[in-house]
Short mmCIF file of C-alpha atoms and ligand atoms in Angstrom, two decimals:
data_model
loop_
_atom_site.label_atom_id
_atom_site.label_comp_id
_atom_site.label_asym_id
_atom_site.label_seq_id
_atom_site.Cartn_x
_atom_site.Cartn_y
_atom_site.Cartn_z
CA MET A 54 10.95 -29.88 -69.21
CA ILE A 55 7.33 -29.95 -70.26
CA HIS A 56 5.47 -26.68 -69.96
CA TYR A 57 1.80 -27.52 -69.74
CA SER A 58 -0.73 -24.84 -70.55
CA TYR A 59 -3.13 -24.58 -67.60
CA PRO A 60 -5.88 -25.25 -66.72
CA LEU A 61 -5.21 -28.87 -67.65
CA TYR A 62 -8.06 -31.37 -67.26
CA ARG A 63 -7.96 -35.14 -67.48
CA PRO A 64 -10.36 -37.91 -66.43
CA PRO A 65 -9.71 -39.38 -62.94
CA ALA A 66 -8.77 -42.73 -64.53
CA GLU A 67 -5.82 -41.05 -66.29
CA ALA A 68 -4.19 -39.79 -63.08
CA ASP A 69 -1.14 -42.07 -63.38
CA ASN A 70 -0.69 -41.83 -67.13
CA ILE A 71 1.35 -39.64 -69.47
CA ILE A 72 -0.52 -36.50 -70.54
CA ILE A 73 0.29 -34.75 -73.77
CA GLN A 74 -1.45 -31.58 -74.91
CA ALA A 75 -2.12 -31.87 -78.63
CA THR A 76 -4.43 -28.87 -78.55
CA TYR A 77 -5.01 -26.02 -76.16
CA GLY A 78 -8.65 -25.48 -75.18
CA CYS A 79 -11.78 -26.78 -76.88
CA SER A 80 -12.69 -26.06 -80.51
CA TYR A 81 -16.41 -25.92 -79.66
CA ASN A 82 -16.16 -24.19 -76.26
CA ASN A 83 -19.86 -23.41 -76.30
CA CYS A 84 -21.64 -25.73 -73.84
CA SER A 85 -23.37 -23.31 -71.51
CA PHE A 86 -22.68 -25.27 -68.29
CA CYS A 87 -18.95 -25.68 -68.97
CA SER A 88 -16.30 -23.19 -67.89
CA MET A 89 -13.29 -25.48 -68.38
CA TYR A 90 -11.68 -23.67 -71.27
CA LYS A 91 -13.56 -20.36 -71.27
CA ASP A 92 -10.34 -18.38 -70.77
CA LYS A 93 -8.26 -20.44 -73.16
CA LYS A 94 -8.06 -19.69 -76.87
CA TYR A 95 -8.37 -22.85 -78.96
CA GLN A 96 -5.11 -23.72 -80.64
CA VAL A 97 -3.79 -26.70 -82.59
CA ARG A 98 -0.17 -27.19 -81.60
CA ASP A 99 2.75 -27.54 -83.98
CA ILE A 100 3.26 -31.30 -84.24
CA ASN A 101 7.06 -30.93 -84.08
CA ASP A 102 6.76 -29.25 -80.67
CA ILE A 103 4.66 -32.19 -79.50
CA PHE A 104 7.24 -34.68 -80.83
CA LYS A 105 9.94 -32.92 -78.76
CA GLU A 106 7.79 -33.26 -75.63
CA ILE A 107 7.12 -36.93 -76.38
CA ASP A 108 10.90 -37.53 -76.62
CA ILE A 109 11.45 -35.88 -73.23
CA LEU A 110 8.63 -37.82 -71.58
CA ALA A 111 9.76 -41.10 -73.13
CA SER A 112 13.30 -40.58 -71.80
CA HIS A 113 11.90 -40.12 -68.26
CA TYR A 114 9.14 -42.76 -68.43
CA PRO A 115 10.33 -45.39 -70.94
CA ASN A 116 7.95 -48.03 -69.55
CA ALA A 117 4.80 -45.91 -69.71
CA ASN A 118 2.01 -47.80 -71.46
CA LYS A 119 -0.90 -45.36 -71.40
CA VAL A 120 -1.15 -41.84 -72.79
CA PHE A 121 -3.97 -39.31 -72.51
CA LEU A 122 -4.18 -36.64 -75.22
CA ALA A 123 -5.47 -33.29 -73.94
CA ASP A 124 -7.10 -30.67 -74.08
CA GLY A 125 -10.82 -30.56 -74.76
CA ASP A 126 -11.48 -32.36 -78.00
CA VAL A 127 -8.37 -33.77 -79.64
CA LEU A 128 -10.51 -35.96 -81.85
CA GLY A 129 -11.45 -32.75 -83.68
CA LEU A 130 -7.95 -32.70 -85.21
CA ASN A 131 -7.73 -34.03 -88.74
CA ALA A 132 -7.06 -37.74 -89.11
CA GLU A 133 -3.69 -37.29 -90.85
CA TYR A 134 -2.33 -35.21 -87.95
CA LEU A 135 -3.67 -37.69 -85.41
CA ILE A 136 -2.18 -40.71 -87.18
CA GLN A 137 1.25 -39.02 -87.29
CA LEU A 138 0.98 -38.30 -83.57
CA LEU A 139 -0.16 -41.83 -82.71
CA LYS A 140 2.64 -43.42 -84.77
CA TYR A 141 5.20 -41.20 -83.04
CA LEU A 142 3.85 -42.20 -79.63
CA LYS A 143 4.10 -45.89 -80.54
CA GLN A 144 7.77 -45.69 -81.51
CA ALA A 145 8.62 -43.53 -78.46
CA PHE A 146 6.80 -45.65 -75.84
CA ILE A 147 7.53 -49.23 -76.87
CA LYS A 148 5.17 -50.65 -74.23
CA LEU A 149 2.25 -48.45 -75.30
CA THR A 150 -1.09 -50.25 -75.08
CA ARG A 151 -3.61 -47.43 -74.97
CA VAL A 152 -4.08 -43.84 -76.06
CA SER A 153 -7.22 -42.02 -74.94
CA THR A 154 -8.81 -38.61 -75.37
CA TYR A 155 -12.01 -36.65 -74.83
CA ALA A 156 -14.37 -36.79 -77.80
CA SER A 157 -17.62 -35.12 -78.82
CA ALA A 158 -20.40 -36.21 -81.15
CA GLN A 159 -19.35 -33.45 -83.56
CA ASN A 160 -15.74 -34.76 -83.68
CA ILE A 161 -16.76 -38.36 -84.24
CA LEU A 162 -19.34 -37.56 -86.90
CA SER A 163 -16.79 -35.43 -88.77
CA LYS A 164 -14.58 -38.51 -89.24
CA THR A 165 -15.24 -41.31 -91.73
CA GLN A 166 -15.68 -44.84 -90.42
CA GLU A 167 -12.35 -45.77 -92.07
CA GLU A 168 -10.56 -42.90 -90.31
CA LEU A 169 -11.92 -43.95 -86.92
CA GLU A 170 -10.82 -47.54 -87.58
CA LEU A 171 -7.34 -46.35 -88.55
CA LEU A 172 -7.09 -44.31 -85.35
CA TYR A 173 -8.17 -47.36 -83.35
CA LYS A 174 -5.57 -49.55 -85.08
CA ASN A 175 -2.96 -46.97 -84.07
CA ASN A 176 -3.84 -47.36 -80.38
CA LEU A 177 -6.52 -44.70 -79.90
CA THR A 178 -8.63 -47.29 -78.13
CA LEU A 179 -10.54 -45.31 -75.48
CA ILE A 180 -12.59 -42.12 -75.70
CA TYR A 181 -14.24 -40.10 -72.94
CA PHE A 182 -17.60 -38.76 -74.06
CA GLY A 183 -19.93 -36.33 -72.28
CA ILE A 184 -23.51 -37.37 -73.12
CA GLU A 185 -24.80 -34.99 -70.40
CA SER A 186 -28.45 -35.64 -71.35
CA GLY A 187 -30.36 -37.58 -73.98
CA ASN A 188 -33.28 -35.14 -74.04
CA ASP A 189 -33.36 -32.79 -77.01
CA VAL A 190 -34.98 -29.89 -75.16
CA ILE A 191 -32.26 -30.02 -72.49
CA LEU A 192 -29.49 -30.44 -75.08
CA LYS A 193 -30.74 -27.26 -76.75
CA LYS A 194 -30.99 -25.36 -73.48
CA ILE A 195 -27.41 -26.29 -72.53
CA THR A 196 -26.24 -25.38 -76.07
CA LYS A 197 -24.57 -28.75 -76.55
CA GLY A 198 -24.81 -28.31 -80.33
CA VAL A 199 -26.08 -31.84 -81.05
CA THR A 200 -29.31 -33.83 -80.88
CA SER A 201 -29.85 -37.14 -79.08
CA ASN A 202 -29.92 -38.95 -82.44
CA GLN A 203 -26.54 -37.49 -83.33
CA ILE A 204 -25.19 -38.65 -79.96
CA ILE A 205 -26.47 -42.19 -80.63
CA ASP A 206 -25.00 -42.17 -84.15
CA ALA A 207 -21.63 -40.91 -82.91
CA LEU A 208 -21.39 -43.43 -80.07
CA ASN A 209 -22.31 -46.32 -82.36
CA LYS A 210 -19.85 -45.14 -85.00
CA ALA A 211 -17.02 -45.01 -82.44
CA SER A 212 -17.98 -48.43 -81.04
CA LEU A 213 -18.04 -49.94 -84.53
CA SER A 214 -14.44 -48.79 -85.04
CA GLY A 215 -13.44 -50.83 -81.97
CA MET A 216 -12.97 -47.91 -79.57
CA LYS A 217 -14.10 -48.33 -75.99
CA ILE A 218 -16.30 -45.54 -74.67
CA SER A 219 -16.41 -44.05 -71.20
CA ALA A 220 -19.49 -41.81 -71.03
CA THR A 221 -20.77 -39.32 -68.48
CA VAL A 222 -24.30 -38.18 -67.70
CA ILE A 223 -25.04 -35.12 -65.56
CA LEU A 224 -27.65 -35.54 -62.84
CA GLY A 225 -29.75 -32.43 -62.36
CA ILE A 226 -28.93 -30.93 -65.78
CA GLY A 227 -32.65 -30.68 -66.61
CA GLY A 228 -33.51 -29.10 -63.26
CA VAL A 229 -36.84 -29.78 -61.57
CA GLN A 230 -38.86 -29.16 -64.75
CA TYR A 231 -37.24 -31.73 -67.00
CA SER A 232 -36.08 -34.39 -64.54
CA ASN A 233 -38.42 -37.11 -65.87
CA GLU A 234 -37.62 -36.29 -69.50
CA HIS A 235 -33.91 -36.28 -68.65
CA THR A 236 -33.90 -39.77 -67.11
CA ARG A 237 -36.25 -41.24 -69.72
CA ASP A 238 -34.40 -39.96 -72.79
CA THR A 239 -30.88 -40.38 -71.42
CA ALA A 240 -31.60 -44.03 -70.62
CA LYS A 241 -32.92 -44.39 -74.19
CA VAL A 242 -29.58 -43.15 -75.55
CA ILE A 243 -27.60 -45.56 -73.34
CA ASN A 244 -29.89 -48.45 -74.29
CA ALA A 245 -29.42 -47.73 -78.01
CA THR A 246 -25.61 -47.81 -77.84
CA THR A 247 -22.80 -50.10 -76.69
CA ILE A 248 -20.79 -47.87 -74.34
CA ASN A 249 -18.45 -49.67 -71.93
CA TYR A 250 -18.22 -47.36 -68.91
CA LEU A 251 -20.81 -44.97 -67.51
CA SER A 252 -20.49 -42.35 -64.77
CA THR A 253 -23.06 -40.01 -63.35
CA LEU A 254 -21.88 -36.60 -62.12
CA GLN A 255 -23.97 -34.03 -60.27
CA LEU A 256 -24.44 -30.67 -61.95
CA VAL A 257 -22.08 -28.00 -60.65
CA ILE A 258 -22.19 -24.69 -62.48
CA GLU A 259 -19.01 -22.77 -61.81
CA GLN A 260 -19.30 -19.02 -61.23
CA GLY A 261 -17.79 -18.30 -64.67
CA ALA A 262 -20.54 -20.25 -66.46
CA LYS A 263 -23.61 -19.14 -64.47
CA GLU A 264 -24.60 -16.13 -66.55
CA ASN A 265 -24.38 -18.06 -69.82
CA PHE A 266 -26.18 -21.09 -68.40
CA TYR A 267 -29.22 -19.13 -67.17
CA LYS A 268 -29.29 -17.06 -70.36
CA TYR A 269 -30.25 -20.16 -72.36
CA PHE A 270 -31.99 -22.18 -69.63
CA THR A 271 -34.30 -19.42 -68.43
CA ASP A 272 -36.77 -21.74 -66.64
CA PHE A 273 -34.10 -23.73 -64.78
CA THR A 274 -34.83 -24.59 -61.14
CA PRO A 275 -32.06 -26.66 -59.50
CA LEU A 276 -32.78 -30.16 -58.29
CA ARG A 277 -31.32 -30.66 -54.83
CA GLY A 278 -30.45 -33.25 -52.20
CA SER A 279 -32.54 -36.40 -52.17
CA HIS A 280 -34.33 -35.32 -55.38
CA LEU A 281 -31.06 -35.69 -57.28
CA ILE A 282 -30.61 -39.17 -55.86
CA ALA A 283 -34.20 -40.03 -56.73
CA GLU A 284 -33.38 -38.89 -60.28
CA GLN A 285 -30.39 -41.22 -60.30
CA LYS A 286 -32.64 -44.07 -59.12
CA ASN A 287 -35.15 -43.39 -61.92
CA PHE A 288 -32.32 -43.32 -64.43
CA ILE A 289 -30.76 -46.62 -63.31
CA GLU A 290 -34.19 -48.29 -63.27
CA LEU A 291 -34.59 -47.45 -66.96
CA LEU A 292 -31.19 -48.79 -68.03
CA ASN A 293 -31.39 -51.96 -70.12
CA PRO A 294 -28.16 -51.83 -72.11
CA ILE A 295 -27.30 -54.10 -75.02
CA ASN A 296 -23.97 -54.99 -73.45
CA LYS A 297 -22.44 -54.97 -69.96
CA ILE A 298 -21.61 -51.49 -68.65
CA ILE A 299 -19.25 -50.73 -65.78
CA PHE A 300 -21.10 -48.09 -63.79
CA ARG A 301 -19.52 -45.56 -61.40
CA SER A 302 -20.87 -42.64 -59.49
CA ASN A 303 -17.76 -41.73 -57.54
CA HIS A 304 -16.93 -38.25 -58.80
CA VAL A 305 -16.27 -35.66 -56.12
CA SER A 306 -19.57 -33.99 -57.11
CA ASN A 307 -21.62 -37.09 -56.17
CA ALA A 308 -23.44 -37.10 -52.82
CA LEU A 309 -23.82 -40.88 -53.03
CA HIS A 310 -20.96 -43.03 -54.29
CA LEU A 311 -21.97 -46.17 -56.19
CA SER A 312 -20.27 -48.75 -58.34
CA GLY A 313 -21.34 -51.92 -60.10
CA VAL A 314 -21.92 -53.61 -63.41
CA ILE A 315 -25.18 -53.03 -65.27
CA PRO A 316 -27.37 -55.04 -65.76
CA LYS A 317 -25.93 -57.60 -63.29
CA ASP A 318 -25.81 -55.25 -60.27
CA LYS A 319 -28.81 -53.09 -61.11
CA GLY A 320 -30.89 -54.44 -58.20
CA MET A 321 -28.03 -53.92 -55.74
CA LEU A 322 -27.47 -50.33 -56.94
CA LEU A 323 -31.17 -49.52 -56.61
CA ARG A 324 -31.27 -51.00 -53.09
CA GLU A 325 -28.26 -48.89 -52.07
CA ILE A 326 -30.02 -45.78 -53.32
CA GLU A 327 -33.26 -46.69 -51.53
CA LEU A 328 -31.38 -47.27 -48.28
CA ALA A 329 -29.64 -43.91 -48.59
CA LEU A 330 -32.96 -42.20 -49.31
CA ASP A 331 -34.57 -43.95 -46.30
CA ARG A 332 -31.71 -42.86 -44.03
CA GLY A 333 -32.33 -39.29 -45.14
CA GLU A 334 -28.59 -38.51 -45.30
CA LEU A 335 -28.80 -36.69 -48.57
CA GLU A 336 -30.74 -33.58 -47.58
CA TYR A 337 -28.47 -30.59 -48.01
CA GLU A 338 -28.79 -26.96 -49.08
S1 LIG B 290 -18.30 -29.68 -72.29
FE1 LIG B 290 -16.62 -30.43 -73.61
S2 LIG B 290 -17.30 -29.88 -75.71
FE2 LIG B 290 -18.54 -28.65 -74.30
S3 LIG B 290 -17.41 -26.70 -74.11
FE3 LIG B 290 -16.75 -28.02 -72.39
S4 LIG B 290 -14.90 -29.04 -73.15
FE4 LIG B 290 -15.96 -28.21 -74.96
#
């Protein structure tokens, strides 16, 4: 039996895949808007305990081909530990094609290019990365711990290793005051990188994070309803990526669900947003 340590988070795309907790919690655990691991002490697990769990899972799901490594930022583990884990996964799941994990700019920048390439060669081929915003004032106010330039460097470093990147941006994270700066600078980050997947979420600050969030973002005024969708429209208008990006806005937090490929479907996405704004369906709160 596998005894997961809860809460356990994984991206929606990993719903049908094997999940293995290599760490408990998040080593940074300091983004002011995030309450995911606030009550969980960060811990690196004994690798032998993980091997035992892999054996159990492999005996139940011998044909599994995708594995997600949880919790918050497994890429923060040292490369030697990760390579051991990836090699063990490969021999246990003989049909393994992909291992994925959450990653932060700090994690990626702490690895050498050679280490990232070695991880990629050992099947760590997809990372989930929270950009949140590309504006430095907002990044400071949400205590993300990195600058927009560091985000660009980290994303390009991961891409260069061969890893595919699924990135998220949070609509409304700059509030009313910084909406224009948020869309302008976040699009600049996307346009300076070669991410493969992009999702927009709408800001939801859980009760447990509210006090911390407002402590650092003292002038925050929430952006609501159609204004959030207008922000999304401004953001998409500014996207001119180097490569093709599969775009989704289908998280449960999104008032308007969208999907397409940018730049090919940019016009279609903008028309869908305009129609929704014209219909006035998005006024709430
Ligand atoms: S957003 Fe990610 S990096 Fe930041 S505290 Fe939450 S889990 Fe950790």
